[in-house]
Short mmCIF file of C-alpha atoms in Angstrom, two decimals:
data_model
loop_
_atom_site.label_atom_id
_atom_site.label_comp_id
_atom_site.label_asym_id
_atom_site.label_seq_id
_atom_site.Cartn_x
_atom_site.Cartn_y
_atom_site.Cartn_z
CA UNK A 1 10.17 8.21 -3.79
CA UNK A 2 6.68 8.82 -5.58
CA UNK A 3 4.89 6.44 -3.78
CA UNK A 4 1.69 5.88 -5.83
CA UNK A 5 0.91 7.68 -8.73
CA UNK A 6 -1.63 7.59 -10.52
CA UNK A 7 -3.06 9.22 -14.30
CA UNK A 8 -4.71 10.66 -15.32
CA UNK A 9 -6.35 13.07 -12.62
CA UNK A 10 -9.84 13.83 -14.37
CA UNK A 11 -10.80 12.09 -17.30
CA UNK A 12 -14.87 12.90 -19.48
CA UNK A 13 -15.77 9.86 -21.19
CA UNK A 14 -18.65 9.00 -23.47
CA UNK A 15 -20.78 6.16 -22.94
CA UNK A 16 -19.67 3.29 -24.90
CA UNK A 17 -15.90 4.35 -25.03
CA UNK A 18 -13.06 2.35 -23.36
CA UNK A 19 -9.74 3.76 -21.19
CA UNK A 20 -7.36 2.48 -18.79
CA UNK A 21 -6.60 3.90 -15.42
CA UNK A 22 -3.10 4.36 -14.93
CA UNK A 23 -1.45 2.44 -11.33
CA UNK A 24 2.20 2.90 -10.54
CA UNK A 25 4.15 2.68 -7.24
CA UNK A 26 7.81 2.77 -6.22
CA UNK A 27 7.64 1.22 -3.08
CA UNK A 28 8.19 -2.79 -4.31
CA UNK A 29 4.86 -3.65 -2.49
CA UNK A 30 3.47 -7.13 -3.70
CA UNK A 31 0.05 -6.05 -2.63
CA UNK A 32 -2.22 -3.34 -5.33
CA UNK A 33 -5.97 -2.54 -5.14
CA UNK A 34 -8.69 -0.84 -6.80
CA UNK A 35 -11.47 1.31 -5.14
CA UNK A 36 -14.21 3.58 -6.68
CA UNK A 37 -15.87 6.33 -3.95
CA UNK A 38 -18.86 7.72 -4.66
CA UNK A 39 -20.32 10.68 -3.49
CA UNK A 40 -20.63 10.60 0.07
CA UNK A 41 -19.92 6.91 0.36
CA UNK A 42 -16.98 4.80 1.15
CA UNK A 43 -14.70 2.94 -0.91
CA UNK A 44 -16.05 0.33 -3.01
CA UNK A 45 -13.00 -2.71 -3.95
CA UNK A 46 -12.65 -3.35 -7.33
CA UNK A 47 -10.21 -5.31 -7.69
CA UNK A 48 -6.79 -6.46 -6.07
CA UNK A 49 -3.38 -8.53 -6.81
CA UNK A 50 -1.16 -10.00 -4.37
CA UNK A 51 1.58 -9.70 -6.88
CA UNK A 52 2.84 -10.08 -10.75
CA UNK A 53 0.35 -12.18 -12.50
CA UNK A 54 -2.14 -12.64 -9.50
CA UNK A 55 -5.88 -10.88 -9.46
CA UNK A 56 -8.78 -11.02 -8.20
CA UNK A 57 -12.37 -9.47 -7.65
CA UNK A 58 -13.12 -7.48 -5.14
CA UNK A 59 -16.52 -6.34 -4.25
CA UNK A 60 -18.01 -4.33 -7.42
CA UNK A 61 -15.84 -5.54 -10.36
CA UNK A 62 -18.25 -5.83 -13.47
CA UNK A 63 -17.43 -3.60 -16.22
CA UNK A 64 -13.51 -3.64 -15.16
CA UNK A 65 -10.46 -5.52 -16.09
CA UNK A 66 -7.24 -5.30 -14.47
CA UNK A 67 -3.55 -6.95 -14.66
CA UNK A 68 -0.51 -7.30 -12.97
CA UNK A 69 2.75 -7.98 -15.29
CA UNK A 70 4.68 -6.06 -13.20
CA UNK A 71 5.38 -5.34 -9.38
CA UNK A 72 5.09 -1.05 -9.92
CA UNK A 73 1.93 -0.99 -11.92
CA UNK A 74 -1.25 -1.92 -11.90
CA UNK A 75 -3.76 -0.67 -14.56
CA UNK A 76 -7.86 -0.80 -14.67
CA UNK A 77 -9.60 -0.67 -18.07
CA UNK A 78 -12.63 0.19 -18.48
CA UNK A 79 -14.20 -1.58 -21.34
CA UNK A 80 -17.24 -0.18 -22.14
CA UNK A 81 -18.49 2.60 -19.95
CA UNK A 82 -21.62 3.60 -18.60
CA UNK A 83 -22.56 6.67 -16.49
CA UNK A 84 -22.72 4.46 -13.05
CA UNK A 85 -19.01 4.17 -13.20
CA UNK A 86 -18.61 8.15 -12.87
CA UNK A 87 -16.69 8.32 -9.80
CA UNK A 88 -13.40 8.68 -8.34
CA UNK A 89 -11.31 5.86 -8.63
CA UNK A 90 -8.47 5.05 -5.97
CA UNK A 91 -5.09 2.72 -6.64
CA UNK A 92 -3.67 1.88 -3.17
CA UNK A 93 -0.89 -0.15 -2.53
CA UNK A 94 0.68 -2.03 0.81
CA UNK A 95 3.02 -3.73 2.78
CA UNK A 96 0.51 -6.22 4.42
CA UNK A 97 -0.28 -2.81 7.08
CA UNK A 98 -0.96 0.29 6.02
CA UNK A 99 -1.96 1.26 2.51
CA UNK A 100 -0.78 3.94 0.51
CA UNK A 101 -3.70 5.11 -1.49
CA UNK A 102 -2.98 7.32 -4.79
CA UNK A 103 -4.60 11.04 -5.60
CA UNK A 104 -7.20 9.65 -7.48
CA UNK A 105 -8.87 10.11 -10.78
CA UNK A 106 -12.03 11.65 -11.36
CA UNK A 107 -13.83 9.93 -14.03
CA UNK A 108 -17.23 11.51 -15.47
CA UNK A 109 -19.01 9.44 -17.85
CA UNK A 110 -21.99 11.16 -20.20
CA UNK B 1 -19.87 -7.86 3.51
CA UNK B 2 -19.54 -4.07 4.84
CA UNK B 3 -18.64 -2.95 8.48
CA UNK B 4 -21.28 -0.79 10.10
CA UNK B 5 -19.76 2.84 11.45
CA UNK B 6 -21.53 4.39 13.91
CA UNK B 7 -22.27 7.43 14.48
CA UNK B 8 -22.87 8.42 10.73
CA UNK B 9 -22.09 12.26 11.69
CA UNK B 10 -20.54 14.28 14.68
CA UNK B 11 -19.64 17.58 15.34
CA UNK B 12 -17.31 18.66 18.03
CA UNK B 13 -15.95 21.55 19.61
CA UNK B 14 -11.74 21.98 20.21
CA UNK B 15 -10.47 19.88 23.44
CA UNK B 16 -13.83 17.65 23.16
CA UNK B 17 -13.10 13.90 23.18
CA UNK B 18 -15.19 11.65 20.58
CA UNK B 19 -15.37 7.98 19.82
CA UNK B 20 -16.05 6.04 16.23
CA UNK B 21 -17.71 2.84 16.22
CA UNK B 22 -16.72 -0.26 13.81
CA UNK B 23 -18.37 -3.91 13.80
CA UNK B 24 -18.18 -6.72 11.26
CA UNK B 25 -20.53 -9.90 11.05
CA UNK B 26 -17.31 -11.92 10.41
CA UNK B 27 -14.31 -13.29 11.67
CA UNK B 28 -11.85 -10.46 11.19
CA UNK B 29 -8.33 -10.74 11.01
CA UNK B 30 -7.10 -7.05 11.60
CA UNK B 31 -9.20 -3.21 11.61
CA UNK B 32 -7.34 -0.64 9.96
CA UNK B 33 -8.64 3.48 10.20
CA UNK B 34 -8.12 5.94 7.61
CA UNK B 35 -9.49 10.06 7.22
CA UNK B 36 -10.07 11.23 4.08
CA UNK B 37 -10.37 14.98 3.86
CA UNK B 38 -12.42 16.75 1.49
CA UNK B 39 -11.36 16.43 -2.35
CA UNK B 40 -7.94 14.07 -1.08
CA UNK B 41 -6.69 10.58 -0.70
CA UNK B 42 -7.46 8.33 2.79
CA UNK B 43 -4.96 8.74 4.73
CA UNK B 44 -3.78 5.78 7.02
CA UNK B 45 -4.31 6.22 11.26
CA UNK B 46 -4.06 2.94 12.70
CA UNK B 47 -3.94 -0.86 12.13
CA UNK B 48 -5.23 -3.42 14.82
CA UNK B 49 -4.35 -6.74 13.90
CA UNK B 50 -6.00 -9.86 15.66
CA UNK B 51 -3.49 -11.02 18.43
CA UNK B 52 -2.99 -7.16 19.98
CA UNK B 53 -0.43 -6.03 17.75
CA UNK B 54 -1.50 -2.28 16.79
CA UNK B 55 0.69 0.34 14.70
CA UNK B 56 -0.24 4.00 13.83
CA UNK B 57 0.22 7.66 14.86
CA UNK B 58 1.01 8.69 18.39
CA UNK B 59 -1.82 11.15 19.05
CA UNK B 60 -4.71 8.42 17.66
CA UNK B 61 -5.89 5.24 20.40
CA UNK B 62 -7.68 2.32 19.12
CA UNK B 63 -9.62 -0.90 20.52
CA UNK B 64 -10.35 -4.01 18.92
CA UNK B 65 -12.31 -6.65 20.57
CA UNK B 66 -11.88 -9.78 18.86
CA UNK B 67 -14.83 -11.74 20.77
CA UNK B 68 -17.60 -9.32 19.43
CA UNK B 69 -15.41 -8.26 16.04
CA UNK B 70 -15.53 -4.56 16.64
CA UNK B 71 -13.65 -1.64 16.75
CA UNK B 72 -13.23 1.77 18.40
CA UNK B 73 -11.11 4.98 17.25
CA UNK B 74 -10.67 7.32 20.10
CA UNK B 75 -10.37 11.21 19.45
CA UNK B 76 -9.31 12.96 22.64
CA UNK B 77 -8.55 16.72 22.81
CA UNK B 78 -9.55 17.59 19.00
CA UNK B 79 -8.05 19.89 16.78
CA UNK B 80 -9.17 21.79 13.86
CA UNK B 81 -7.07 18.79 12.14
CA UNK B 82 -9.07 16.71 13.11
CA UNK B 83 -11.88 17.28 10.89
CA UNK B 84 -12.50 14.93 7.98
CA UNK B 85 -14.26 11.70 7.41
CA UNK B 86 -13.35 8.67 9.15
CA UNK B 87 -13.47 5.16 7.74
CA UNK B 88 -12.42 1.37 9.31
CA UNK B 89 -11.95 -0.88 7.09
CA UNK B 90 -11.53 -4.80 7.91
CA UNK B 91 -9.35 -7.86 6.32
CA UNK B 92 -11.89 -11.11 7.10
CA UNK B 93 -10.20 -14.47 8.11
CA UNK B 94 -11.48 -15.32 4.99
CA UNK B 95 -9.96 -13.27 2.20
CA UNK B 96 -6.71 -14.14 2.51
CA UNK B 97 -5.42 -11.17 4.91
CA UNK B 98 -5.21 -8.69 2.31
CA UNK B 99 -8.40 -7.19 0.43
CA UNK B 100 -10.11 -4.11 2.12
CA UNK B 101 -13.38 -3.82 2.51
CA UNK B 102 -14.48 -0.23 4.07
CA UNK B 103 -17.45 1.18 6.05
CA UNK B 104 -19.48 4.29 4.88
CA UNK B 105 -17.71 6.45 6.61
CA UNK B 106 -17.77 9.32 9.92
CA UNK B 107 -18.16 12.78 9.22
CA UNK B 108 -15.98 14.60 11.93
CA UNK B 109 -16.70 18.26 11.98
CA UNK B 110 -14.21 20.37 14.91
CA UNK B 111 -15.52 23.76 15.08
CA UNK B 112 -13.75 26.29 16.89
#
């Protein structure tokens, strides 16, 4: 049992140039989310599903796209990124309680 | 919109007691409490759900007054372990009892 993975773990990008976040879990939870943290600040929400084929925004979610085709994963792609999305970037997942964040990437855009 | 934590930064010695401060301008449906330490993921403490119901660890206390939509995280006899920085984060009435939205964080510092 995994629990949420996530990939990759620290990622340079230049400005301009697109990627996708990598989201899976093992736990069959319908509910997936997105957060960014910046330096000394909380968790921003990106974006969410409540399961396979179902998103929505959450609080910051220009420059992002997301989908759900599955239950286990749950991908962000960045389309065209700027340096205010350098940050570290969170997947959780949950089972309507507690949620069961990733490791996190670490995404530096120049 | 965000919950409000309060206070932004404490530092404790072992055995001292604190208290973390949470409060929403909106109908809340349930108050969960995470601690992220340095360079990791959050890590999940408690839930309070609207109602009374509350699940989490044995060693962390919570409150959750529904009237004024605000919570407390209690810290009694702190360890070392406890050090980190805590977050609430609350599920409005309104958002269909799932998305997340998290305060700025407490820095908890236990010093020797």
């Amino acid at each position: 049992n995994a629990g949420v993975t996530q990939t990759p773990k620290f990622q340079v990008l230049k400005t301009g140039q697109s990627m996708t976040l990598q989201c899976a879990q093992d736990m069959n939870h319908e509910y997936m989310s997105w957060y960014r943290q910046d330096p000394g600040m909380g968790l921003r929400l990106i974006h969410y599903s409540v399961g396979a084929g179902i998103t929505d925004q959450g609080e910051v979610p220009n420059g992002y796209n997301v989908s759900r085709s599955t239950t286990e994963d749950f991908p962000l792609r960045l389309l065209s990124a700027a340096p205010s999305q350098t940050s570290v970037y969170f997947c959780a997942s949950s089972d309507f309680s507690e949620q069961f964040f990733g490791p996190g990437t670490r995404l530096t855009v120049l | 919109q965000q919950p409000v934590q309060s206070p932004q930064a404490v530092i404790l010695r072992e055995g001292e007691d604190a208290v973390i401060n949470c409060s929403s301008s909106k109908a809340l449906y349930s108050v969960h409490w995470y601690r992220q330490k340095h360079g990791e993921a959050p890590v999940f403490l408690m839930i309070l759900l609207k109602g009374g119901e509350q699940k989490g660890h044995e060693k962390i206390s919570a409150s959750f007054n529904e009237k004024k939509q605000q919570s407390s995280l209690y810290l009694t006899a702190s360890q070392l372990s406890y050090s980190g920085t805590y977050f609430c984060g609350t599920v409005g009435m309104d958002t269909g009892r799932r998305a997340l939205t998290f305060g700025s964080g407490t820095r908890l510092q236990v010093q020797p």
